[in-house]
mmCIF file of C-alpha atoms and ligand atoms in Angstrom:
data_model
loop_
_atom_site.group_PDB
_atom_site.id
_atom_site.type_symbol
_atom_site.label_atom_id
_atom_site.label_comp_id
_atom_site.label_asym_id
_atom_site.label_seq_id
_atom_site.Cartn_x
_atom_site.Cartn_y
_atom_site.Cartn_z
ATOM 1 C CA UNK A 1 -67.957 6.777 15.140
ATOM 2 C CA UNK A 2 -67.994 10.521 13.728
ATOM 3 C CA UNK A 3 -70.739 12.389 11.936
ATOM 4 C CA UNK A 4 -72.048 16.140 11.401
ATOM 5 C CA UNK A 5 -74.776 16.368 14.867
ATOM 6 C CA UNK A 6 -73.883 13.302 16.954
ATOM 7 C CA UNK A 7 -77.342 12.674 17.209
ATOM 8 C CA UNK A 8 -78.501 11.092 13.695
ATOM 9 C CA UNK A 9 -75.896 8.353 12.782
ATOM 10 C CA UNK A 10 -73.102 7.754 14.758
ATOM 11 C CA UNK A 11 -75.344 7.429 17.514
ATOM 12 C CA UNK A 12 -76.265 4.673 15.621
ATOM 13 C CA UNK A 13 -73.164 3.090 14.204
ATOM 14 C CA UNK A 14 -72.012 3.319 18.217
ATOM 15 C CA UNK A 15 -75.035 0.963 19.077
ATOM 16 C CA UNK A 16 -74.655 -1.436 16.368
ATOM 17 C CA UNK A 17 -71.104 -1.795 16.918
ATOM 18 C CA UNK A 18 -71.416 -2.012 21.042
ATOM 19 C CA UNK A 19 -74.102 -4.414 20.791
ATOM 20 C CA UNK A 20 -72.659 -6.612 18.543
ATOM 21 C CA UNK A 21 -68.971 -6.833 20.047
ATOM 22 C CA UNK A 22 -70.804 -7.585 23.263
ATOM 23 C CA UNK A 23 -72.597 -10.665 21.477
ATOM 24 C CA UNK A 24 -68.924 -11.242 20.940
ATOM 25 C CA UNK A 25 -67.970 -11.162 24.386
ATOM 26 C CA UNK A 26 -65.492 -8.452 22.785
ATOM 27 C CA UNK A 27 -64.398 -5.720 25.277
ATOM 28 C CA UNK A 28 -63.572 -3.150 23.141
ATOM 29 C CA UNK A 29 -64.228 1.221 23.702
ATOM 30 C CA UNK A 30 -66.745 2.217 21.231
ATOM 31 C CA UNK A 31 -68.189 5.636 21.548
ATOM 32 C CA UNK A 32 -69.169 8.534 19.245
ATOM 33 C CA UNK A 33 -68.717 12.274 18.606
ATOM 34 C CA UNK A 34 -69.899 15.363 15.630
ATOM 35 C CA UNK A 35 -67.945 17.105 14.242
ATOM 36 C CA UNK A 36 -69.961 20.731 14.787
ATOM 37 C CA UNK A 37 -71.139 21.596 18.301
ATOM 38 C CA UNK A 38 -74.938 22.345 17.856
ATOM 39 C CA UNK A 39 -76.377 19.738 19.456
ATOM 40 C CA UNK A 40 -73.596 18.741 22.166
ATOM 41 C CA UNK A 41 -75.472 17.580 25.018
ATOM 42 C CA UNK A 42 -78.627 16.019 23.015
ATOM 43 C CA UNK A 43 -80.302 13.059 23.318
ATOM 44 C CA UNK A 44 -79.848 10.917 19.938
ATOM 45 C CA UNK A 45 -82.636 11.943 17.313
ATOM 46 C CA UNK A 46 -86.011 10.136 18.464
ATOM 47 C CA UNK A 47 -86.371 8.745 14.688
ATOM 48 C CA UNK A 48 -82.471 7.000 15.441
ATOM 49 C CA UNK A 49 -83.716 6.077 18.450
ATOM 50 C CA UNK A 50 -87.205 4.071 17.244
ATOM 51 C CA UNK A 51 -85.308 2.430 14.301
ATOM 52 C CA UNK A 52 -82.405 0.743 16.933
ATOM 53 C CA UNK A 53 -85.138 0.123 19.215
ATOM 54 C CA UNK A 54 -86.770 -1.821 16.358
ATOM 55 C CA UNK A 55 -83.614 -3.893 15.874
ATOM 56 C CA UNK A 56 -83.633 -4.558 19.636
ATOM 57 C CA UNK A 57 -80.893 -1.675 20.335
ATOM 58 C CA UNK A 58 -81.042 0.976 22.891
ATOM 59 C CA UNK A 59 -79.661 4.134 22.279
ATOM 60 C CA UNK A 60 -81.595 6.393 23.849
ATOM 61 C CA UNK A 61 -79.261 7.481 27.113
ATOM 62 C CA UNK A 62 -76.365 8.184 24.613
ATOM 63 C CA UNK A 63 -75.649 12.288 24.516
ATOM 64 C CA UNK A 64 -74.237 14.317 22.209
ATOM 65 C CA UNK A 65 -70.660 15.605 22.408
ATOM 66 C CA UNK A 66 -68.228 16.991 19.666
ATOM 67 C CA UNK A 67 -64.844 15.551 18.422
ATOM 68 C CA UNK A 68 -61.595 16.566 20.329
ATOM 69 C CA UNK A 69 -58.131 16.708 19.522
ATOM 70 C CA UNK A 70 -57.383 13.865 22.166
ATOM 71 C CA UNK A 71 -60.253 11.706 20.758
ATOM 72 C CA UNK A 72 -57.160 10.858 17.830
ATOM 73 C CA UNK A 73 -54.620 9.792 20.167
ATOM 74 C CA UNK A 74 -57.030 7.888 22.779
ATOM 75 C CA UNK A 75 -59.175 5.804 19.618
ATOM 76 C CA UNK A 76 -57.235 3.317 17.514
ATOM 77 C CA UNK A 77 -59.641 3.833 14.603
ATOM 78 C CA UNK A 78 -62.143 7.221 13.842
ATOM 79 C CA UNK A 79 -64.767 5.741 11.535
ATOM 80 C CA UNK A 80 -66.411 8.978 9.721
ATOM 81 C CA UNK A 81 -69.934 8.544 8.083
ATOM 82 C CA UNK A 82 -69.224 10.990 4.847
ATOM 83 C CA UNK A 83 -66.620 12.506 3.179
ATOM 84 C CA UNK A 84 -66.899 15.633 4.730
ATOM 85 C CA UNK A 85 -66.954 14.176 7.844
ATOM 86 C CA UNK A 86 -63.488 12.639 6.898
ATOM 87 C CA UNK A 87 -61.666 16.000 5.757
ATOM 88 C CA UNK A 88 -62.977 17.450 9.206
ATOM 89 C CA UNK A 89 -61.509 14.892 11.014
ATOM 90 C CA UNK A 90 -58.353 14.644 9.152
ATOM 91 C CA UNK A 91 -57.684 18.720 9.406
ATOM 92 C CA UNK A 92 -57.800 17.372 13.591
ATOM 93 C CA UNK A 93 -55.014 14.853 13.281
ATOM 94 C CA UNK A 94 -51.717 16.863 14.123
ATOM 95 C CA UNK A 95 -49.276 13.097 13.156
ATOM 96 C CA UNK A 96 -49.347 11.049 10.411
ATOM 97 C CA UNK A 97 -50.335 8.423 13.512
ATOM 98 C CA UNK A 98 -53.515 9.944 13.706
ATOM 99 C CA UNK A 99 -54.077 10.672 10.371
ATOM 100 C CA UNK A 100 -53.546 6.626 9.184
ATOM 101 C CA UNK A 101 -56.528 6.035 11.636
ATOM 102 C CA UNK A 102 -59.419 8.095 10.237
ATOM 103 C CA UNK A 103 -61.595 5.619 7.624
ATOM 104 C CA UNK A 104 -64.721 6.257 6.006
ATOM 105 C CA UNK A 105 -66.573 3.745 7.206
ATOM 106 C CA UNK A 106 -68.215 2.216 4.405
ATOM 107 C CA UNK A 107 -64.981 0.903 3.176
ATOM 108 C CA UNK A 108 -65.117 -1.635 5.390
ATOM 109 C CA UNK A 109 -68.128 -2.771 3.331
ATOM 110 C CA UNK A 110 -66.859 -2.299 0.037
ATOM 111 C CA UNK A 111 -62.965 -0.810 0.210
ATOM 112 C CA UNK A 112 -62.092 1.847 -1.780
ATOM 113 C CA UNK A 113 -65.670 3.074 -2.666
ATOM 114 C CA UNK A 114 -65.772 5.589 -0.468
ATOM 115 C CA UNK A 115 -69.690 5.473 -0.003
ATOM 116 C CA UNK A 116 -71.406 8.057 2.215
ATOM 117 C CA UNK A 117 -73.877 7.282 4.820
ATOM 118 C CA UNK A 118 -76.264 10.158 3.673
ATOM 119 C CA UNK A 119 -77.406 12.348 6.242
ATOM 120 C CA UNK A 120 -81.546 11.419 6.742
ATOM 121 C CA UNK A 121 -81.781 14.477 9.061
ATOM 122 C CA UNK A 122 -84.111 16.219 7.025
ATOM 123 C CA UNK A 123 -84.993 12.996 4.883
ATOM 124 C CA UNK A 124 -87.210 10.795 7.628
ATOM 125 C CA UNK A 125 -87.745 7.809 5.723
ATOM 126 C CA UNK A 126 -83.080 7.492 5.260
ATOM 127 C CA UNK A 127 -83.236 6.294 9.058
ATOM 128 C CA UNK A 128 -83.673 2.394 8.252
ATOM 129 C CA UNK A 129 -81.377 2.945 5.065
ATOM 130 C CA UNK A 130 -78.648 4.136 7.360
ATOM 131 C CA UNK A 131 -79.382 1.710 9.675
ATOM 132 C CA UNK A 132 -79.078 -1.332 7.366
ATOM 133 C CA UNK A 133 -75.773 0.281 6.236
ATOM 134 C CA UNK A 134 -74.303 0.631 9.065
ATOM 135 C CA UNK A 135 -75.423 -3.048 9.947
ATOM 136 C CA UNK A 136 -73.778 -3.948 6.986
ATOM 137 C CA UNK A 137 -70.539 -2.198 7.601
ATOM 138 C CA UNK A 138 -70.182 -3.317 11.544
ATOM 139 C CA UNK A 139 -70.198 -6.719 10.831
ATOM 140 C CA UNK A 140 -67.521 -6.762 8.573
ATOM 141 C CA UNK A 141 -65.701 -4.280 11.398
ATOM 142 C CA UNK A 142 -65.757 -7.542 13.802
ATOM 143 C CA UNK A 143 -64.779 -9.805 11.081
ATOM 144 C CA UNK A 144 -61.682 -7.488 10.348
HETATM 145 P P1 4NP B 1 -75.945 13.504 11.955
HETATM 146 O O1 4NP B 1 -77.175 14.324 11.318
HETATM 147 O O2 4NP B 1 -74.692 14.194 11.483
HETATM 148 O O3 4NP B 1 -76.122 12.150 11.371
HETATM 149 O O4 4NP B 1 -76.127 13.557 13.446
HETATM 150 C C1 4NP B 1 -77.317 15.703 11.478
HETATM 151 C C2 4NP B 1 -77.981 16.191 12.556
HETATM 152 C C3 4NP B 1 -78.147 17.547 12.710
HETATM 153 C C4 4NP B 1 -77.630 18.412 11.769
HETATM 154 C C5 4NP B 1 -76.958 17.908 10.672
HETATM 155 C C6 4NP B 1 -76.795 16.555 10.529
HETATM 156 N N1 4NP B 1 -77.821 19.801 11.899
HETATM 157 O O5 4NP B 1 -77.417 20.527 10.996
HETATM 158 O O6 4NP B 1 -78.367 20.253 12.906
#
């Protein structure tokens, strides 16, 4: 799960997706990463924190780190939240390997849209928006 900080929505989209493939009994690696540095070594943002923590999720020992070459040959899939996220991570991928696993990650809600999760960092009430997005889009990751 890749966005801009690491500590807005990917933080999320890494608990939704770890607490629901462990309702699954799935044992798959699910972890997160920005794109820019700033905040490597942050805890998530405290308004992505209440809103998981409303939903029952608990995010809050996650830290920031940023996205590394190796991150596209360890991951089988690099789910970015925008389209800039996207061309950042693509401009990482040194195979064609690496590039076919880099999605936007609202396609798996509706493919071929191409939908951003907007960035609610300076826009406090987009928290539960992104977090019913990425809800939305996680389930249909299990289903896939
Ligand atoms: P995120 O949100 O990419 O969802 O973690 C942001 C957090 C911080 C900044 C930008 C986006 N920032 O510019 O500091």
């Amino acid at each position: 799960m890749v966005c801009l900080g690491n500590i807005c929505r990917s933080p999320l989209a890494e608990g939704i997706l770890k607490h629901k493939a462990q309702q699954k009994n799935l044992n798959w690696q699910i972890d997160s990463a920005g794109t820019g540095s700033w905040h490597v070594g942050d805890s998530p943002d405290s308004r992505s924190i209440d809103v998981a923590k409303k939903y029952g999720i608990d995010i809050s020992q996650q830290r920031a780190r940023q996205l590394q070459a190796k991150d596209l040959v360890e991951y089988d899939l690099l789910l970015a939240m925008d389209s800039s996220n996207y061309q950042n991570i693509l401009k990482m991928a040194s195979t064609e390997e690496e590039e076919a696993k880099v999605k936007m990650i609202m396609n798996y809600f509706q493919p071929g849209y191409n939908q951003n999760v907007p960035d609610p960092y300076y826009d406090s009430d987009g928290f539960e928006q992104v977090y019913q997005m990425l809800d939305k889009a996680c389930d249909k990751i299990l289903e896939g």
